[in-house]
Amino acid sequence: MTLSPLSPDATPKPSPRPPAGASPAAGPAGAGLRFPPDFMWGSSTSAYQIEGAAREDGRTPSVWDTFSHTPGRTEGGDTGDVACDHYHRFRDDVALMSRLGLGAYRFSVSWSRVQPTGRGSASQRGLDFYRSLTDELLDAGITPVLTLYHWDLPQELEDAGGWPERDTALRFADYARIVADALGDRIQLWTTLNEPWCSAFLGYGSGVHAPGRTDPADALRAAHHLNLAHGLATQALRDALPAAAEVMVSLNPAAVRARSDTPEDRDAARRIDALATRVFTGPMLHGRYDEDLLADTAQITDWSFVQDGDLAAAHQPLDGICVNYYTPSVVSAVEHREDGPAPERRDGHGASDHSPWPGADRVVAFHQPPGEQTEMGWSIDPGGLTELLHRFHREAPGVPLYITENGAAYADEPDGEGRVHDPERIAYVQEHLAAVHRALEEGVDVRGYFLWSLMDNFEWAYGYGKRFGIVHVDFGTQRRTPKSSALWYAEVARTGQLPEA
Ligand code: FCB
């Protein structure tokens, strides 16, 4: 692999864009802010988005292999067959993280690589890959943070019904046990699921994610079985891991804003909060589904798939809660709810004739907030992150919080000298780190920040067209080029401080 040299002599600066409401003279948000000395600075990736080697060493297809190989499902027909070829280049990728001085790395395990049929015996070759990756990280002094499930269900389990089937939750607990037995001696920080909202509601509701099904009742069944899977896997991990291991979950709670203060618009925000966030935090943190969620969805399902003991199983003590945050949602009530077509959805979750919001599609409208947007069309609003951190601080007192994803897509390309300048991304991250710092100052126990993403990768239905990396990847040559944001972030990680303007 060829690497562009890092040039620490030229620490890049954020763009001059001031935070909303600040005067341009104020400089970049949070300049000079200092984080706690043990704050964890990392980056995030996921298996299907970077590994490639889709058919090697016994790996079988996941729903994302099937989905991406189905014409019309991803931009340009892109697949994760090769992706960043990380499966073969992980040593170089770890070396790059080490050169950047990143203290932690969040990656996910491909279920069908380590347990090819989704049930039964494990694949030693699959487990060996993650063992080698972990050893490489530990040797480089980088803390591994392992996610068990980042959306890549083994296709065989989907063929048996997928997440709407209860058995998938049981299979997930067995898989958790396999990974814990193989890596528990080396990894301390574990998360069960990544963003179960996307698995359930984009996978089975709007169908813009694998497996591409579009049945609102199935989406709710999937959500419940993901809650159960999280609880059963947490129990399996506790059983298999040393006492010091920490078990967590990564959620993408919505920072929902009502467009106005009318009772109708506030009710729209309440509905989306229930469907986006409380459908998971209810069982996981409190052992219940809220009455309003059950009432809002009563026409779609009677929830009879919730069996005795499920909510207690989902409600396990957690050692940390991980928040993924990119952008807020602005909603209002829809008038004439039974008439005409559903309102256009500007919820940032891709185009589909089917809604990912069971029971709310004709009741709630989504609006594009004013102001700047990233390449995803997502508005930039760091205040949403502070709000969410406060919310979990209140809802789960005493449980440490991590940000396991935050970042921005921009259309970055190398200049004539091969350098990639991305001042917008630096500004985005700096503003969001300032928002994290605000929560810390206000007493919220935030332990770490993982930037999405270490490198450009397969951005699901958007294919390779959306670049979130702080390292640029040329997908033709696999050349990695640290962008100016990588050098900037390296400086933040080294000093524990947001650079002065
Ligand atoms: C999150 C996903 C992650 C990546 C970012 C941009 O929802 O967890 O894999 O796609 O969005």
Coordinates of C-alpha atoms and ligand atoms in Angstrom, one line a residue, residues 46 49 150-151 194-195 198 324 326 378 405 452 459-460 468, ligand 1:
S46 CA -18.0 -1.4 10.1
Q49 CA -18.4 -1.1 4.6
H150 CA -23.6 -3.6 12.2
W151 CA -26.5 -4.6 9.9
N194 CA -25.4 -0.7 16.0
E195 CA -28.4 1.5 15.3
C198 CA -32.0 1.3 10.8
N324 CA -24.5 8.0 17.1
Y326 CA -25.4 13.3 12.6
W378 CA -28.2 16.5 6.4
E405 CA -20.4 7.9 15.4
W452 CA -17.2 8.3 11.5
E459 CA -21.9 4.1 2.3
W460 CA -24.8 1.5 2.0
F468 CA -17.2 10.2 5.2
Ligands
FCB1 C1 -24.8 5.5 10.3 C2 -24.2 4.1 10.1 C3 -22.8 4.1 9.5 C4 -22.7 5.1 8.4 C5 -23.1 6.5 8.9 C6 -23.0 7.5 7.9 O1 -26.2 5.4 10.4 O2 -24.2 3.4 11.4 O3 -22.6 2.8 9.1 O4 -23.4 4.7 7.3 O5 -24.5 6.4 9.3

